[in-house]
Coordinates of C-alpha atoms in Angstrom, one line a residue:
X114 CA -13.1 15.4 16.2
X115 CA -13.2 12.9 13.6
X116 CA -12.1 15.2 10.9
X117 CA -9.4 16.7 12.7
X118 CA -7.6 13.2 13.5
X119 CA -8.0 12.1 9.7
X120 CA -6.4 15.7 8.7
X121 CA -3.7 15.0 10.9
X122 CA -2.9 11.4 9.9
X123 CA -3.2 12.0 6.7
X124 CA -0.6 15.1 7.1
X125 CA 1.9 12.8 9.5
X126 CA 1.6 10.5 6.0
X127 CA 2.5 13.1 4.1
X128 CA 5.7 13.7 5.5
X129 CA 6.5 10.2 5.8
X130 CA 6.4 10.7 2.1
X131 CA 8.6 13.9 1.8
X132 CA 11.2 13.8 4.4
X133 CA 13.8 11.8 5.9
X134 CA 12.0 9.7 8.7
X135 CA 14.2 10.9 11.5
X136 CA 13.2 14.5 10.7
X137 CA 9.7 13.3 11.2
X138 CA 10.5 12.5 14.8
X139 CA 13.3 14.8 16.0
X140 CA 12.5 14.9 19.6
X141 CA 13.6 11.4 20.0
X142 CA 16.9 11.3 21.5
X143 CA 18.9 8.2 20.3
X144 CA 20.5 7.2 16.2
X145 CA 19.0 6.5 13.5
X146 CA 20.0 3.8 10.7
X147 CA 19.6 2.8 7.9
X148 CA 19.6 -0.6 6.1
X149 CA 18.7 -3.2 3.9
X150 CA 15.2 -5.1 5.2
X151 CA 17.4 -8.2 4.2
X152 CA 19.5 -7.6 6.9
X153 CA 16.9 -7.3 9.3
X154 CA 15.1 -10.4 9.1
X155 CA 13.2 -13.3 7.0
X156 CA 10.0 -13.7 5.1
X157 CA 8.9 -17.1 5.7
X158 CA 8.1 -19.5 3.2
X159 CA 6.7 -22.9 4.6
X160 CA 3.8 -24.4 2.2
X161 CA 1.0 -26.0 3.9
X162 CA -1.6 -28.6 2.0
X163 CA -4.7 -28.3 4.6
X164 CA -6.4 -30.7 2.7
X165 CA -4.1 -33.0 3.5
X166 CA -5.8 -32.4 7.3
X167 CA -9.3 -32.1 6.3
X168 CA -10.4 -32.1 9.7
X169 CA -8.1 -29.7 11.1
X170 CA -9.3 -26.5 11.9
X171 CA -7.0 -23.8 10.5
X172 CA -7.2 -20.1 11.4
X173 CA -6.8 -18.1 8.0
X174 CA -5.7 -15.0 6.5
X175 CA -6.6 -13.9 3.2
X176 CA -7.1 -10.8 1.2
X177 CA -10.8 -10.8 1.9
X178 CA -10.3 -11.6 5.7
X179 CA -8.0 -8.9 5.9
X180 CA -10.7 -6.2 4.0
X181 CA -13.3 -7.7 6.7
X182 CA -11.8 -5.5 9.6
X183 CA -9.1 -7.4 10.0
X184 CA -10.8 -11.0 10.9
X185 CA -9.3 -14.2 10.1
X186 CA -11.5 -17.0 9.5
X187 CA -11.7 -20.2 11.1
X188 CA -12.4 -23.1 8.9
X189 CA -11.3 -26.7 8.1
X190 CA -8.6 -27.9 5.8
X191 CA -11.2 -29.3 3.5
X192 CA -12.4 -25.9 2.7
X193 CA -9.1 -24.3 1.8
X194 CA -8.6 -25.9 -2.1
X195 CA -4.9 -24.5 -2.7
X196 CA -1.6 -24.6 -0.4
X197 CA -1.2 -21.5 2.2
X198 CA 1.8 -20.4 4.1
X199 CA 2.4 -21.9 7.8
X200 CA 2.5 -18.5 10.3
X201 CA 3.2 -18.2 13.8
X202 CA 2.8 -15.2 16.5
X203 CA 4.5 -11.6 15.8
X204 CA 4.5 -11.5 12.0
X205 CA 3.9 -9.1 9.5
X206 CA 2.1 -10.0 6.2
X207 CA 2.8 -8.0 3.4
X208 CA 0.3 -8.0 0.3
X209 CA 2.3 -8.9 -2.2
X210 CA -0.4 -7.9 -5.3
X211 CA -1.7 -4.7 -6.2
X212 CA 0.3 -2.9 -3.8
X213 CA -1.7 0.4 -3.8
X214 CA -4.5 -1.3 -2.2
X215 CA -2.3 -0.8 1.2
X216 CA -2.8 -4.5 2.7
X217 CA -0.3 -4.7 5.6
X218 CA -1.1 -7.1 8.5
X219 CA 0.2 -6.7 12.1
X220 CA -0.5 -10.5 13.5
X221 CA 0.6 -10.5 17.3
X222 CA -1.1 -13.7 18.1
X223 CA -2.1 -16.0 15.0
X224 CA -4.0 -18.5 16.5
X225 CA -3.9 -22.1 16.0
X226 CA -2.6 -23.9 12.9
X227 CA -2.3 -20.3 11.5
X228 CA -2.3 -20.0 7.8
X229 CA -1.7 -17.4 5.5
X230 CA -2.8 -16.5 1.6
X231 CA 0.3 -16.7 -0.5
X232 CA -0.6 -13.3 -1.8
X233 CA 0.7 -12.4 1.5
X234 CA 4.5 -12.4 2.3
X235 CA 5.3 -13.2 5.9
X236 CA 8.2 -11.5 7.4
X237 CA 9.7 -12.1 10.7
X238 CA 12.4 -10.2 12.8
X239 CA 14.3 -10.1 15.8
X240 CA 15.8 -6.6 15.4
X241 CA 13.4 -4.7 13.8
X242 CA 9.8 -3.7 15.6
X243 CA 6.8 -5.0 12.9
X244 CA 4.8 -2.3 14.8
X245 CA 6.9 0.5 12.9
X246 CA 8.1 -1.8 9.8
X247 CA 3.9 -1.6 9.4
X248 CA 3.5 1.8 9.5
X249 CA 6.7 2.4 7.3
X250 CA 5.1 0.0 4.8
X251 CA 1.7 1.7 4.7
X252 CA 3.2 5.5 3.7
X253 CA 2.9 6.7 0.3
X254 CA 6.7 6.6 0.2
X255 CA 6.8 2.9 0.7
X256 CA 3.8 2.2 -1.7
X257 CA 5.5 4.6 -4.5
X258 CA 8.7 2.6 -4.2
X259 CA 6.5 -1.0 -4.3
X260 CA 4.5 0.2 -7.3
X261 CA 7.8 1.2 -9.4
X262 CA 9.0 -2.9 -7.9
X263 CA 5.9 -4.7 -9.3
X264 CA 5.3 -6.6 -12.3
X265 CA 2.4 -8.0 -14.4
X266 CA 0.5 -7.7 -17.7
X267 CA -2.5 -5.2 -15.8
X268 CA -2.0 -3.0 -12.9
X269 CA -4.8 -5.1 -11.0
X270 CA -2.1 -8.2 -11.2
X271 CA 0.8 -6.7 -10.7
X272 CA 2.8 -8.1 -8.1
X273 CA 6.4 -7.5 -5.9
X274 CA 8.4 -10.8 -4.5
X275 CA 10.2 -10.6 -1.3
X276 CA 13.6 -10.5 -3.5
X277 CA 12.0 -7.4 -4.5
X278 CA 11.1 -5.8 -1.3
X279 CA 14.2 -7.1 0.7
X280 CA 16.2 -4.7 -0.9
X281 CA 14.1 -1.9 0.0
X282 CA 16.0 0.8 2.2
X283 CA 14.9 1.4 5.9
X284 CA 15.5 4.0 8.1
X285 CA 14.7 3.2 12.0
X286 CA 15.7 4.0 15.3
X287 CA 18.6 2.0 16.7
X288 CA 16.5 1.8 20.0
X289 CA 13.9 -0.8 20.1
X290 CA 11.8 1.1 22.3
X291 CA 11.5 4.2 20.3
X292 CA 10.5 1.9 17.4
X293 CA 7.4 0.6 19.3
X294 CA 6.6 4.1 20.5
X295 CA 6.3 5.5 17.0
X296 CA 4.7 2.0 16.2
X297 CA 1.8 2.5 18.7
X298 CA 1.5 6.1 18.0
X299 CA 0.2 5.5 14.8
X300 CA -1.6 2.2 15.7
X301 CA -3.5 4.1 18.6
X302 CA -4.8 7.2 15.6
X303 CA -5.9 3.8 13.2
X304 CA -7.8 2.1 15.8
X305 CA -9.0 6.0 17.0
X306 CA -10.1 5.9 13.6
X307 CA -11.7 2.8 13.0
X308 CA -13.6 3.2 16.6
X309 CA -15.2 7.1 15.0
X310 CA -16.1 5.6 12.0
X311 CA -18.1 2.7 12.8
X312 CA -20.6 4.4 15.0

């Protein structure tokens, strides 16, 4: 079974590449838009020194939390030797170097004193359903468009801004509750995934 659902992902993917996103998805019965990711929200941008709190417990999420299934780490201030970026609950972190590697974090719940890496870019929205911006952000369309965005002297340190990204182009349902379906379609075939492959 495992095959067949990686075939299939990887062919929805596909097509998130090749075609208009609304095409993908035809059957769904309200507008589509399109527009500026600027216009749809706000990455956040609040420094935070934790060893300023030694003491403090801080729940982290880096680059190598994020490769280890997804697990932030708990740890005190006095561990974390450069600044981070304050996070709270519903955000999406978006890697901001070496785009290819495909680092796109869905954080419902953040925990307490919530931290993230600066070579994540937290962005926050109101209209916009982080559930679908995530899986937007992960096709090979959206990567293409982040690679051509990036800058650096080696591929390995290249990097996008959020000036960069915010321009980038999205096209979404105009119903919030079609964005969460297509959102946890794809979110239920990861985790389906994830589940086949650990055994």
């Amino acid at each position: 079974m495992v095959p067949f659902v990686i075939n299939f992902v990887l062919s929805i993917n596909l097509r998130f590449s090749q075609e208009n996103t609304s095409n993908l998805f035809q059957h769904f019965v309200n507008a589509w838009e399109k527009r500026r990711l600027k216009s749809m929200g706000d990455f956040r941008r609040v420094s935070v020194d934790p060893q300023k709190t030694p003491n403090t417990l801080f729940t982290e999420y880096s680059m190598p939390a994020y490769d280890n299934n997804k697990t932030p780490n708990i740890v005190l201030g006095s561990t974390i030797h450069s600044n981070r970026l304050q996070i709270g609950d519903n955000v999406l972190l978006i890697n901001k170097l070496n785009v290819r590697q495909k680092r796109v974090w869905y954080v419902k719940r953040a925990g307490n004193n919530a931290v993230s890496s600066s070579e994540f870019m937290p962005f926050t929205s109101e209209s916009l359903k982080l559930s679908f911006l995530k899986q937007l952000l992960l096709s090979d369309k959206s990567t293409k468009f982040m690679e051509n965005i990036s800058s650096g002297t080696s591929n390995s340190q290249k990097r996008i801004t959020p000036l960069d990204i915010s321009n980038y182009l999205i096209e979404k349902p105009t119903d919030a509750r079609e964005q969460d379906k297509i959102g946890d379609f794809f979110e239920t075939l990861d985790n389906l995934i994830t589940v086949n492959q650990d055994k």
